[in-house]
Amino acid sequence: MITNRRRHIVVAMTLIAPFVLIFGLVFLYPMIRVVELSFTNAPLIGSGEWVGLENYRQLLTDNLFYTSLKNNGYFVLLTVIPTTVIALAIAIAVNRLSGRMQALVLATFFLPYILPVSVVTQIWAWMLDFQFGIFQPVIEYFVGEPVAVFKQPAWVMPTIAVVTIWWTNGFNVLLFIAGLRNIPKELYEAASLDGASRRQLFMKVTWPLLWPVTALVMTLQLILQLKLFDQVYLLSGGGPFNSSYVLLMMVYREAFQLNNGGYASAVALVLFVIIMVVSVLQFQLLRMGGRK
């Protein structure tokens, strides 16, 4: 019996060993190194002197850090709730279709999600080009003149938010469709027999049963948007006047341009803590809201 138990333990350890090895190599070791580097003045590659909390003290007096943090928060407000609402509306509309039409429409909405970020930003940079962009006549119709959207502080973050929603929303639509298909049709039939309207069906049946999926979508979007970097780097470079500068751009600048690995690690660690705390709090609040 003891031999069998040991055999089971050996088999279990053999099965989980590849995951533990990859996890330790790809995530755990780099995380430990980032924490260690954040307390030194080391360059990106090489050793440095221990400076304790000096990097964090410098961070608290760095105006660029507060600007980046504010821009990250602004982008979260522009994207998390709007993309959730849009994805839910699209999913409900697609779910009413059937057969090939449903598959075609779903593929159309999901297609941008599989595109690389470089392709997405190139497409939108061309469509919003100040001289030749096909969207400039639309902007001129509403504003009165063409607008260089990536060079105007008031326009740059909302425009990047639109690009991001268009790019990533296909995955959220899939999650909502999966949630809608798991709702038993008998509930809708019973509510309809009781005289429930479409609005009542949504508020009393669809929305409560979709709440766990909604909490998941919002949490994933919060984490994703707090890690914003690619779109900003490729479309605006953080400008104009740092109006689209975000925390990961600050990490990139300190680490790869200024060779300041210790300070970059401190910024990265603060961002990690912010993402972890905010996402956990949001998910727990949404779960509590769903139980009411």
PDB file of C-alpha atoms in Angstrom:
ATOM      1  CA  MET A   1       0.000   0.000   0.000  1.00  0.00           C
ATOM      2  CA  ILE A   2       2.875   2.341   0.883  1.00  0.00           C
ATOM      3  CA  THR A   3       4.584   1.372  -2.371  1.00  0.00           C
ATOM      4  CA  ASN A   4       1.459   2.250  -4.359  1.00  0.00           C
ATOM      5  CA  ARG A   5       1.199   5.603  -2.594  1.00  0.00           C
ATOM      6  CA  ARG A   6       4.813   6.416  -3.368  1.00  0.00           C
ATOM      7  CA  ARG A   7       4.259   5.397  -6.968  1.00  0.00           C
ATOM      8  CA  HIS A   8       1.270   7.753  -7.227  1.00  0.00           C
ATOM      9  CA  ILE A   9       3.344  10.572  -5.744  1.00  0.00           C
ATOM     10  CA  VAL A  10       6.172   9.937  -8.223  1.00  0.00           C
ATOM     11  CA  VAL A  11       3.716   9.895 -11.146  1.00  0.00           C
ATOM     12  CA  ALA A  12       2.058  13.118  -9.921  1.00  0.00           C
ATOM     13  CA  MET A  13       5.401  14.888  -9.472  1.00  0.00           C
ATOM     14  CA  THR A  14       6.499  13.750 -12.937  1.00  0.00           C
ATOM     15  CA  LEU A  15       3.338  15.189 -14.475  1.00  0.00           C
ATOM     16  CA  ILE A  16       3.574  18.581 -12.771  1.00  0.00           C
ATOM     17  CA  ALA A  17       7.361  18.920 -13.088  1.00  0.00           C
ATOM     18  CA  PRO A  18       7.303  20.482 -16.622  1.00  0.00           C
ATOM     19  CA  PHE A  19       4.799  23.134 -15.520  1.00  0.00           C
ATOM     20  CA  VAL A  20       6.710  23.904 -12.304  1.00  0.00           C
ATOM     21  CA  LEU A  21       9.978  24.147 -14.235  1.00  0.00           C
ATOM     22  CA  ILE A  22       8.564  26.470 -16.909  1.00  0.00           C
ATOM     23  CA  PHE A  23       6.687  28.559 -14.311  1.00  0.00           C
ATOM     24  CA  GLY A  24       9.836  28.981 -12.228  1.00  0.00           C
ATOM     25  CA  LEU A  25      12.005  29.820 -15.228  1.00  0.00           C
ATOM     26  CA  VAL A  26       9.614  32.147 -17.060  1.00  0.00           C
ATOM     27  CA  PHE A  27       7.739  33.838 -14.196  1.00  0.00           C
ATOM     28  CA  LEU A  28       9.052  33.148 -10.683  1.00  0.00           C
ATOM     29  CA  TYR A  29      12.769  33.760 -11.277  1.00  0.00           C
ATOM     30  CA  PRO A  30      12.238  36.981 -13.311  1.00  0.00           C
ATOM     31  CA  MET A  31       9.816  38.197 -10.636  1.00  0.00           C
ATOM     32  CA  ILE A  32      12.373  37.616  -7.888  1.00  0.00           C
ATOM     33  CA  ARG A  33      15.019  39.400  -9.972  1.00  0.00           C
ATOM     34  CA  VAL A  34      12.742  42.386 -10.537  1.00  0.00           C
ATOM     35  CA  VAL A  35      12.115  42.689  -6.801  1.00  0.00           C
ATOM     36  CA  GLU A  36      15.846  42.418  -6.138  1.00  0.00           C
ATOM     37  CA  LEU A  37      16.786  44.945  -8.812  1.00  0.00           C
ATOM     38  CA  SER A  38      14.213  47.453  -7.550  1.00  0.00           C
ATOM     39  CA  PHE A  39      16.349  47.938  -4.427  1.00  0.00           C
ATOM     40  CA  THR A  40      19.565  48.614  -6.390  1.00  0.00           C
ATOM     41  CA  ASN A  41      20.932  51.174  -8.823  1.00  0.00           C
ATOM     42  CA  ALA A  42      21.863  48.433 -11.309  1.00  0.00           C
ATOM     43  CA  PRO A  43      21.790  48.971 -15.072  1.00  0.00           C
ATOM     44  CA  LEU A  44      19.598  46.780 -17.234  1.00  0.00           C
ATOM     45  CA  ILE A  45      22.355  44.169 -17.538  1.00  0.00           C
ATOM     46  CA  GLY A  46      24.895  43.864 -14.750  1.00  0.00           C
ATOM     47  CA  SER A  47      25.090  44.318 -11.016  1.00  0.00           C
ATOM     48  CA  GLY A  48      24.672  47.460  -8.979  1.00  0.00           C
ATOM     49  CA  GLU A  49      24.829  48.799  -5.459  1.00  0.00           C
ATOM     50  CA  TRP A  50      22.115  48.282  -2.871  1.00  0.00           C
ATOM     51  CA  VAL A  51      20.191  51.540  -2.392  1.00  0.00           C
ATOM     52  CA  GLY A  52      17.247  50.267  -0.343  1.00  0.00           C
ATOM     53  CA  LEU A  53      14.054  52.261  -0.853  1.00  0.00           C
ATOM     54  CA  GLU A  54      15.734  55.081  -2.774  1.00  0.00           C
ATOM     55  CA  ASN A  55      14.116  54.104  -6.098  1.00  0.00           C
ATOM     56  CA  TYR A  56      10.675  54.176  -4.486  1.00  0.00           C
ATOM     57  CA  ARG A  57      11.382  57.546  -2.849  1.00  0.00           C
ATOM     58  CA  GLN A  58      12.422  58.893  -6.237  1.00  0.00           C
ATOM     59  CA  LEU A  59       9.272  57.422  -7.759  1.00  0.00           C
ATOM     60  CA  LEU A  60       7.067  59.300  -5.300  1.00  0.00           C
ATOM     61  CA  THR A  61       8.589  62.616  -6.412  1.00  0.00           C
ATOM     62  CA  ASP A  62       8.586  61.818 -10.146  1.00  0.00           C
ATOM     63  CA  ASN A  63       5.974  63.910 -11.976  1.00  0.00           C
ATOM     64  CA  LEU A  64       6.162  61.596 -15.004  1.00  0.00           C
ATOM     65  CA  PHE A  65       5.068  58.689 -12.810  1.00  0.00           C
ATOM     66  CA  TYR A  66       1.930  60.543 -11.702  1.00  0.00           C
ATOM     67  CA  THR A  67       1.214  61.635 -15.281  1.00  0.00           C
ATOM     68  CA  SER A  68       1.551  58.043 -16.478  1.00  0.00           C
ATOM     69  CA  LEU A  69      -0.617  56.736 -13.643  1.00  0.00           C
ATOM     70  CA  LYS A  70      -3.311  59.294 -14.449  1.00  0.00           C
ATOM     71  CA  ASN A  71      -3.226  58.350 -18.133  1.00  0.00           C
ATOM     72  CA  ASN A  72      -3.547  54.663 -17.266  1.00  0.00           C
ATOM     73  CA  GLY A  73      -6.570  55.410 -15.097  1.00  0.00           C
ATOM     74  CA  TYR A  74      -8.121  57.580 -17.802  1.00  0.00           C
ATOM     75  CA  PHE A  75      -7.663  54.817 -20.360  1.00  0.00           C
ATOM     76  CA  VAL A  76      -9.304  52.281 -18.031  1.00  0.00           C
ATOM     77  CA  LEU A  77     -12.343  54.566 -17.752  1.00  0.00           C
ATOM     78  CA  LEU A  78     -12.460  54.923 -21.542  1.00  0.00           C
ATOM     79  CA  THR A  79     -12.318  51.200 -22.250  1.00  0.00           C
ATOM     80  CA  VAL A  80     -13.367  48.746 -19.510  1.00  0.00           C
ATOM     81  CA  ILE A  81     -17.072  49.575 -19.135  1.00  0.00           C
ATOM     82  CA  PRO A  82     -17.642  50.664 -22.784  1.00  0.00           C
ATOM     83  CA  THR A  83     -16.055  47.511 -24.218  1.00  0.00           C
ATOM     84  CA  THR A  84     -18.107  45.338 -21.845  1.00  0.00           C
ATOM     85  CA  VAL A  85     -21.365  47.033 -22.829  1.00  0.00           C
ATOM     86  CA  ILE A  86     -20.556  46.903 -26.550  1.00  0.00           C
ATOM     87  CA  ALA A  87     -19.527  43.238 -26.367  1.00  0.00           C
ATOM     88  CA  LEU A  88     -22.726  42.332 -24.525  1.00  0.00           C
ATOM     89  CA  ALA A  89     -24.892  44.145 -27.092  1.00  0.00           C
ATOM     90  CA  ILE A  90     -23.098  42.465 -29.988  1.00  0.00           C
ATOM     91  CA  ALA A  91     -23.323  39.037 -28.333  1.00  0.00           C
ATOM     92  CA  ILE A  92     -27.086  39.371 -27.781  1.00  0.00           C
ATOM     93  CA  ALA A  93     -27.576  40.434 -31.412  1.00  0.00           C
ATOM     94  CA  VAL A  94     -25.364  37.628 -32.784  1.00  0.00           C
ATOM     95  CA  ASN A  95     -27.049  35.064 -30.537  1.00  0.00           C
ATOM     96  CA  ARG A  96     -30.394  35.794 -32.206  1.00  0.00           C
ATOM     97  CA  LEU A  97     -28.975  34.758 -35.569  1.00  0.00           C
ATOM     98  CA  SER A  98     -28.557  31.152 -36.614  1.00  0.00           C
ATOM     99  CA  GLY A  99     -26.670  28.945 -39.032  1.00  0.00           C
ATOM    100  CA  ARG A 100     -24.122  30.348 -41.454  1.00  0.00           C
ATOM    101  CA  MET A 101     -25.205  33.935 -40.886  1.00  0.00           C
ATOM    102  CA  GLN A 102     -24.349  33.682 -37.200  1.00  0.00           C
ATOM    103  CA  ALA A 103     -20.973  32.106 -37.980  1.00  0.00           C
ATOM    104  CA  LEU A 104     -20.200  34.801 -40.575  1.00  0.00           C
ATOM    105  CA  VAL A 105     -21.117  37.710 -38.296  1.00  0.00           C
ATOM    106  CA  LEU A 106     -19.227  36.201 -35.360  1.00  0.00           C
ATOM    107  CA  ALA A 107     -16.135  35.678 -37.515  1.00  0.00           C
ATOM    108  CA  THR A 108     -16.371  39.292 -38.686  1.00  0.00           C
ATOM    109  CA  PHE A 109     -16.301  40.614 -35.131  1.00  0.00           C
ATOM    110  CA  PHE A 110     -13.588  38.170 -34.028  1.00  0.00           C
ATOM    111  CA  LEU A 111     -11.253  38.780 -36.993  1.00  0.00           C
ATOM    112  CA  PRO A 112      -9.551  41.926 -35.569  1.00  0.00           C
ATOM    113  CA  TYR A 113      -8.629  40.044 -32.388  1.00  0.00           C
ATOM    114  CA  ILE A 114      -6.315  37.660 -34.262  1.00  0.00           C
ATOM    115  CA  LEU A 115      -4.438  40.489 -35.979  1.00  0.00           C
ATOM    116  CA  PRO A 116      -1.016  41.526 -34.610  1.00  0.00           C
ATOM    117  CA  VAL A 117      -0.941  44.885 -32.902  1.00  0.00           C
ATOM    118  CA  SER A 118       1.431  46.238 -35.564  1.00  0.00           C
ATOM    119  CA  VAL A 119      -1.135  45.494 -38.269  1.00  0.00           C
ATOM    120  CA  VAL A 120      -3.983  46.989 -36.235  1.00  0.00           C
ATOM    121  CA  THR A 121      -2.125  50.218 -35.548  1.00  0.00           C
ATOM    122  CA  GLN A 122      -1.008  50.500 -39.179  1.00  0.00           C
ATOM    123  CA  ILE A 123      -4.612  50.114 -40.383  1.00  0.00           C
ATOM    124  CA  TRP A 124      -5.895  52.796 -38.028  1.00  0.00           C
ATOM    125  CA  ALA A 125      -2.951  55.131 -38.623  1.00  0.00           C
ATOM    126  CA  TRP A 126      -3.797  54.996 -42.328  1.00  0.00           C
ATOM    127  CA  MET A 127      -7.562  55.465 -41.807  1.00  0.00           C
ATOM    128  CA  LEU A 128      -6.983  58.425 -39.464  1.00  0.00           C
ATOM    129  CA  ASP A 129      -4.151  60.026 -41.406  1.00  0.00           C
ATOM    130  CA  PHE A 130      -4.473  63.803 -41.379  1.00  0.00           C
ATOM    131  CA  GLN A 131      -4.192  64.174 -45.172  1.00  0.00           C
ATOM    132  CA  PHE A 132      -5.418  60.913 -46.658  1.00  0.00           C
ATOM    133  CA  GLY A 133      -7.379  59.163 -43.900  1.00  0.00           C
ATOM    134  CA  ILE A 134     -10.809  57.902 -44.924  1.00  0.00           C
ATOM    135  CA  PHE A 135     -12.220  58.908 -41.511  1.00  0.00           C
ATOM    136  CA  GLN A 136     -11.058  62.522 -41.777  1.00  0.00           C
ATOM    137  CA  PRO A 137     -14.172  63.589 -43.770  1.00  0.00           C
ATOM    138  CA  VAL A 138     -16.326  62.166 -40.963  1.00  0.00           C
ATOM    139  CA  ILE A 139     -14.318  64.051 -38.342  1.00  0.00           C
ATOM    140  CA  GLU A 140     -14.471  67.211 -40.451  1.00  0.00           C
ATOM    141  CA  TYR A 141     -18.245  66.859 -40.758  1.00  0.00           C
ATOM    142  CA  PHE A 142     -18.717  66.878 -36.968  1.00  0.00           C
ATOM    143  CA  VAL A 143     -15.824  69.120 -35.903  1.00  0.00           C
ATOM    144  CA  GLY A 144     -15.585  71.475 -38.871  1.00  0.00           C
ATOM    145  CA  GLU A 145     -12.002  70.693 -39.813  1.00  0.00           C
ATOM    146  CA  PRO A 146      -9.617  67.720 -40.143  1.00  0.00           C
ATOM    147  CA  VAL A 147      -7.882  66.731 -36.917  1.00  0.00           C
ATOM    148  CA  ALA A 148      -4.466  65.111 -36.444  1.00  0.00           C
ATOM    149  CA  VAL A 149      -5.896  62.869 -33.744  1.00  0.00           C
ATOM    150  CA  PHE A 150      -2.567  61.442 -32.543  1.00  0.00           C
ATOM    151  CA  LYS A 151      -1.056  64.907 -32.146  1.00  0.00           C
ATOM    152  CA  GLN A 152      -3.892  66.505 -30.171  1.00  0.00           C
ATOM    153  CA  PRO A 153      -3.869  65.933 -26.373  1.00  0.00           C
ATOM    154  CA  ALA A 154      -7.676  65.893 -26.149  1.00  0.00           C
ATOM    155  CA  TRP A 155      -8.033  63.364 -28.960  1.00  0.00           C
ATOM    156  CA  VAL A 156      -5.167  60.933 -28.561  1.00  0.00           C
ATOM    157  CA  MET A 157      -6.330  58.750 -25.632  1.00  0.00           C
ATOM    158  CA  PRO A 158      -9.996  58.469 -26.747  1.00  0.00           C
ATOM    159  CA  THR A 159      -8.785  57.527 -30.247  1.00  0.00           C
ATOM    160  CA  ILE A 160      -6.436  54.843 -28.905  1.00  0.00           C
ATOM    161  CA  ALA A 161      -9.332  53.604 -26.762  1.00  0.00           C
ATOM    162  CA  VAL A 162     -11.505  53.222 -29.883  1.00  0.00           C
ATOM    163  CA  VAL A 163      -8.713  51.310 -31.629  1.00  0.00           C
ATOM    164  CA  THR A 164      -8.297  49.049 -28.600  1.00  0.00           C
ATOM    165  CA  ILE A 165     -12.005  48.314 -28.305  1.00  0.00           C
ATOM    166  CA  TRP A 166     -12.219  47.472 -32.017  1.00  0.00           C
ATOM    167  CA  TRP A 167      -9.162  45.234 -31.724  1.00  0.00           C
ATOM    168  CA  THR A 168      -9.921  43.273 -28.539  1.00  0.00           C
ATOM    169  CA  ASN A 169     -13.706  43.135 -28.373  1.00  0.00           C
ATOM    170  CA  GLY A 170     -14.071  39.915 -30.376  1.00  0.00           C
ATOM    171  CA  PHE A 171     -12.818  37.825 -27.467  1.00  0.00           C
ATOM    172  CA  ASN A 172     -15.319  39.436 -25.096  1.00  0.00           C
ATOM    173  CA  VAL A 173     -18.123  38.743 -27.565  1.00  0.00           C
ATOM    174  CA  LEU A 174     -17.172  35.061 -27.564  1.00  0.00           C
ATOM    175  CA  LEU A 175     -17.258  34.946 -23.761  1.00  0.00           C
ATOM    176  CA  PHE A 176     -20.714  36.528 -23.655  1.00  0.00           C
ATOM    177  CA  ILE A 177     -22.050  34.208 -26.370  1.00  0.00           C
ATOM    178  CA  ALA A 178     -20.793  31.223 -24.376  1.00  0.00           C
ATOM    179  CA  GLY A 179     -22.607  32.614 -21.333  1.00  0.00           C
ATOM    180  CA  LEU A 180     -25.821  33.196 -23.303  1.00  0.00           C
ATOM    181  CA  ARG A 181     -25.796  29.651 -24.662  1.00  0.00           C
ATOM    182  CA  ASN A 182     -25.534  28.259 -21.149  1.00  0.00           C
ATOM    183  CA  ILE A 183     -28.804  29.915 -20.107  1.00  0.00           C
ATOM    184  CA  PRO A 184     -31.596  27.287 -20.308  1.00  0.00           C
ATOM    185  CA  LYS A 185     -34.225  28.159 -22.922  1.00  0.00           C
ATOM    186  CA  GLU A 186     -36.906  26.859 -20.554  1.00  0.00           C
ATOM    187  CA  LEU A 187     -36.420  29.947 -18.383  1.00  0.00           C
ATOM    188  CA  TYR A 188     -37.230  32.242 -21.304  1.00  0.00           C
ATOM    189  CA  GLU A 189     -40.248  30.119 -22.283  1.00  0.00           C
ATOM    190  CA  ALA A 190     -41.614  30.133 -18.738  1.00  0.00           C
ATOM    191  CA  ALA A 191     -41.123  33.890 -18.391  1.00  0.00           C
ATOM    192  CA  SER A 192     -42.765  34.506 -21.784  1.00  0.00           C
ATOM    193  CA  LEU A 193     -45.790  32.430 -20.746  1.00  0.00           C
ATOM    194  CA  ASP A 194     -46.089  34.670 -17.687  1.00  0.00           C
ATOM    195  CA  GLY A 195     -46.260  37.695 -19.992  1.00  0.00           C
ATOM    196  CA  ALA A 196     -42.712  39.031 -19.544  1.00  0.00           C
ATOM    197  CA  SER A 197     -41.595  41.645 -22.067  1.00  0.00           C
ATOM    198  CA  ARG A 198     -38.182  41.605 -23.792  1.00  0.00           C
ATOM    199  CA  ARG A 199     -36.879  44.143 -21.313  1.00  0.00           C
ATOM    200  CA  GLN A 200     -38.093  42.043 -18.388  1.00  0.00           C
ATOM    201  CA  LEU A 201     -36.562  38.913 -19.928  1.00  0.00           C
ATOM    202  CA  PHE A 202     -33.213  40.673 -20.104  1.00  0.00           C
ATOM    203  CA  MET A 203     -33.367  42.240 -16.642  1.00  0.00           C
ATOM    204  CA  LYS A 204     -34.792  39.223 -14.788  1.00  0.00           C
ATOM    205  CA  VAL A 205     -33.270  36.289 -16.679  1.00  0.00           C
ATOM    206  CA  THR A 206     -30.375  37.196 -18.977  1.00  0.00           C
ATOM    207  CA  TRP A 207     -28.568  39.806 -16.893  1.00  0.00           C
ATOM    208  CA  PRO A 208     -28.503  37.946 -13.536  1.00  0.00           C
ATOM    209  CA  LEU A 209     -27.303  34.716 -15.165  1.00  0.00           C
ATOM    210  CA  LEU A 210     -24.670  36.588 -17.224  1.00  0.00           C
ATOM    211  CA  TRP A 211     -23.285  38.425 -14.203  1.00  0.00           C
ATOM    212  CA  PRO A 212     -20.407  35.943 -13.579  1.00  0.00           C
ATOM    213  CA  VAL A 213     -19.329  36.288 -17.228  1.00  0.00           C
ATOM    214  CA  THR A 214     -19.620  40.071 -16.957  1.00  0.00           C
ATOM    215  CA  ALA A 215     -17.400  40.058 -13.862  1.00  0.00           C
ATOM    216  CA  LEU A 216     -14.834  37.940 -15.704  1.00  0.00           C
ATOM    217  CA  VAL A 217     -14.859  40.177 -18.803  1.00  0.00           C
ATOM    218  CA  MET A 218     -14.463  43.368 -16.765  1.00  0.00           C
ATOM    219  CA  THR A 219     -11.632  41.898 -14.690  1.00  0.00           C
ATOM    220  CA  LEU A 220      -9.760  40.664 -17.767  1.00  0.00           C
ATOM    221  CA  GLN A 221     -10.237  44.023 -19.464  1.00  0.00           C
ATOM    222  CA  LEU A 222      -9.005  45.903 -16.397  1.00  0.00           C
ATOM    223  CA  ILE A 223      -5.810  43.848 -16.293  1.00  0.00           C
ATOM    224  CA  LEU A 224      -5.313  44.170 -20.055  1.00  0.00           C
ATOM    225  CA  GLN A 225      -5.843  47.932 -20.180  1.00  0.00           C
ATOM    226  CA  LEU A 226      -3.607  48.637 -17.186  1.00  0.00           C
ATOM    227  CA  LYS A 227      -0.829  46.882 -19.145  1.00  0.00           C
ATOM    228  CA  LEU A 228      -1.319  49.276 -22.058  1.00  0.00           C
ATOM    229  CA  PHE A 229       1.834  49.797 -24.118  1.00  0.00           C
ATOM    230  CA  ASP A 230       1.832  48.558 -27.727  1.00  0.00           C
ATOM    231  CA  GLN A 231      -0.918  50.773 -29.146  1.00  0.00           C
ATOM    232  CA  VAL A 232       0.433  53.903 -27.486  1.00  0.00           C
ATOM    233  CA  TYR A 233       4.020  53.222 -28.513  1.00  0.00           C
ATOM    234  CA  LEU A 234       3.086  52.596 -32.149  1.00  0.00           C
ATOM    235  CA  LEU A 235       0.419  55.277 -32.594  1.00  0.00           C
ATOM    236  CA  SER A 236       1.515  58.245 -30.498  1.00  0.00           C
ATOM    237  CA  GLY A 237       4.816  57.395 -28.814  1.00  0.00           C
ATOM    238  CA  GLY A 238       3.419  58.743 -25.542  1.00  0.00           C
ATOM    239  CA  GLY A 239       2.776  62.221 -26.912  1.00  0.00           C
ATOM    240  CA  PRO A 240       1.826  64.859 -27.483  1.00  0.00           C
ATOM    241  CA  PHE A 241       3.234  66.466 -24.330  1.00  0.00           C
ATOM    242  CA  ASN A 242       3.042  63.130 -22.454  1.00  0.00           C
ATOM    243  CA  SER A 243      -0.748  63.134 -22.780  1.00  0.00           C
ATOM    244  CA  SER A 244      -0.693  59.439 -23.691  1.00  0.00           C
ATOM    245  CA  TYR A 245       2.364  58.429 -21.676  1.00  0.00           C
ATOM    246  CA  VAL A 246       1.630  55.300 -19.611  1.00  0.00           C
ATOM    247  CA  LEU A 247       3.440  53.306 -16.946  1.00  0.00           C
ATOM    248  CA  LEU A 248       4.830  50.606 -19.225  1.00  0.00           C
ATOM    249  CA  MET A 249       6.284  53.296 -21.477  1.00  0.00           C
ATOM    250  CA  MET A 250       8.039  54.642 -18.410  1.00  0.00           C
ATOM    251  CA  VAL A 251       9.437  51.157 -17.713  1.00  0.00           C
ATOM    252  CA  TYR A 252      10.589  50.886 -21.338  1.00  0.00           C
ATOM    253  CA  ARG A 253      12.228  54.320 -21.257  1.00  0.00           C
ATOM    254  CA  GLU A 254      14.081  53.758 -17.995  1.00  0.00           C
ATOM    255  CA  ALA A 255      15.213  50.226 -18.844  1.00  0.00           C
ATOM    256  CA  PHE A 256      16.003  50.275 -22.570  1.00  0.00           C
ATOM    257  CA  GLN A 257      16.720  53.921 -23.316  1.00  0.00           C
ATOM    258  CA  LEU A 258      18.316  55.176 -20.093  1.00  0.00           C
ATOM    259  CA  ASN A 259      19.775  51.801 -18.976  1.00  0.00           C
ATOM    260  CA  ASN A 260      18.318  52.358 -15.519  1.00  0.00           C
ATOM    261  CA  GLY A 261      17.349  48.797 -14.597  1.00  0.00           C
ATOM    262  CA  GLY A 262      16.859  49.405 -10.873  1.00  0.00           C
ATOM    263  CA  TYR A 263      14.459  52.302 -11.295  1.00  0.00           C
ATOM    264  CA  ALA A 264      12.623  50.534 -14.161  1.00  0.00           C
ATOM    265  CA  SER A 265      12.176  47.481 -11.907  1.00  0.00           C
ATOM    266  CA  ALA A 266      10.675  49.666  -9.178  1.00  0.00           C
ATOM    267  CA  VAL A 267       8.148  51.128 -11.642  1.00  0.00           C
ATOM    268  CA  ALA A 268       7.319  47.663 -12.981  1.00  0.00           C
ATOM    269  CA  LEU A 269       6.831  46.290  -9.467  1.00  0.00           C
ATOM    270  CA  VAL A 270       4.525  49.161  -8.504  1.00  0.00           C
ATOM    271  CA  LEU A 271       2.472  48.534 -11.652  1.00  0.00           C
ATOM    272  CA  PHE A 272       2.274  44.828 -10.810  1.00  0.00           C
ATOM    273  CA  VAL A 273       0.994  45.616  -7.302  1.00  0.00           C
ATOM    274  CA  ILE A 274      -1.558  48.105  -8.697  1.00  0.00           C
ATOM    275  CA  ILE A 275      -2.874  45.551 -11.216  1.00  0.00           C
ATOM    276  CA  MET A 276      -3.069  42.802  -8.602  1.00  0.00           C
ATOM    277  CA  VAL A 277      -4.827  44.900  -5.947  1.00  0.00           C
ATOM    278  CA  VAL A 278      -7.257  46.679  -8.288  1.00  0.00           C
ATOM    279  CA  SER A 279      -8.217  43.537 -10.234  1.00  0.00           C
ATOM    280  CA  VAL A 280      -8.804  41.466  -7.088  1.00  0.00           C
ATOM    281  CA  LEU A 281     -10.860  44.244  -5.492  1.00  0.00           C
ATOM    282  CA  GLN A 282     -12.935  44.735  -8.634  1.00  0.00           C
ATOM    283  CA  PHE A 283     -13.581  41.019  -9.052  1.00  0.00           C
ATOM    284  CA  GLN A 284     -14.641  40.621  -5.421  1.00  0.00           C
ATOM    285  CA  LEU A 285     -16.918  43.675  -5.604  1.00  0.00           C
ATOM    286  CA  LEU A 286     -18.521  42.370  -8.785  1.00  0.00           C
ATOM    287  CA  ARG A 287     -19.041  38.963  -7.189  1.00  0.00           C
ATOM    288  CA  MET A 288     -20.677  40.589  -4.161  1.00  0.00           C
ATOM    289  CA  GLY A 289     -22.876  42.639  -6.494  1.00  0.00           C
ATOM    290  CA  GLY A 290     -23.936  39.493  -8.326  1.00  0.00           C
ATOM    291  CA  ARG A 291     -25.085  37.799  -5.118  1.00  0.00           C
ATOM    292  CA  LYS A 292     -27.520  40.590  -4.220  1.00  0.00           C
TER     293      LYS A 292
END
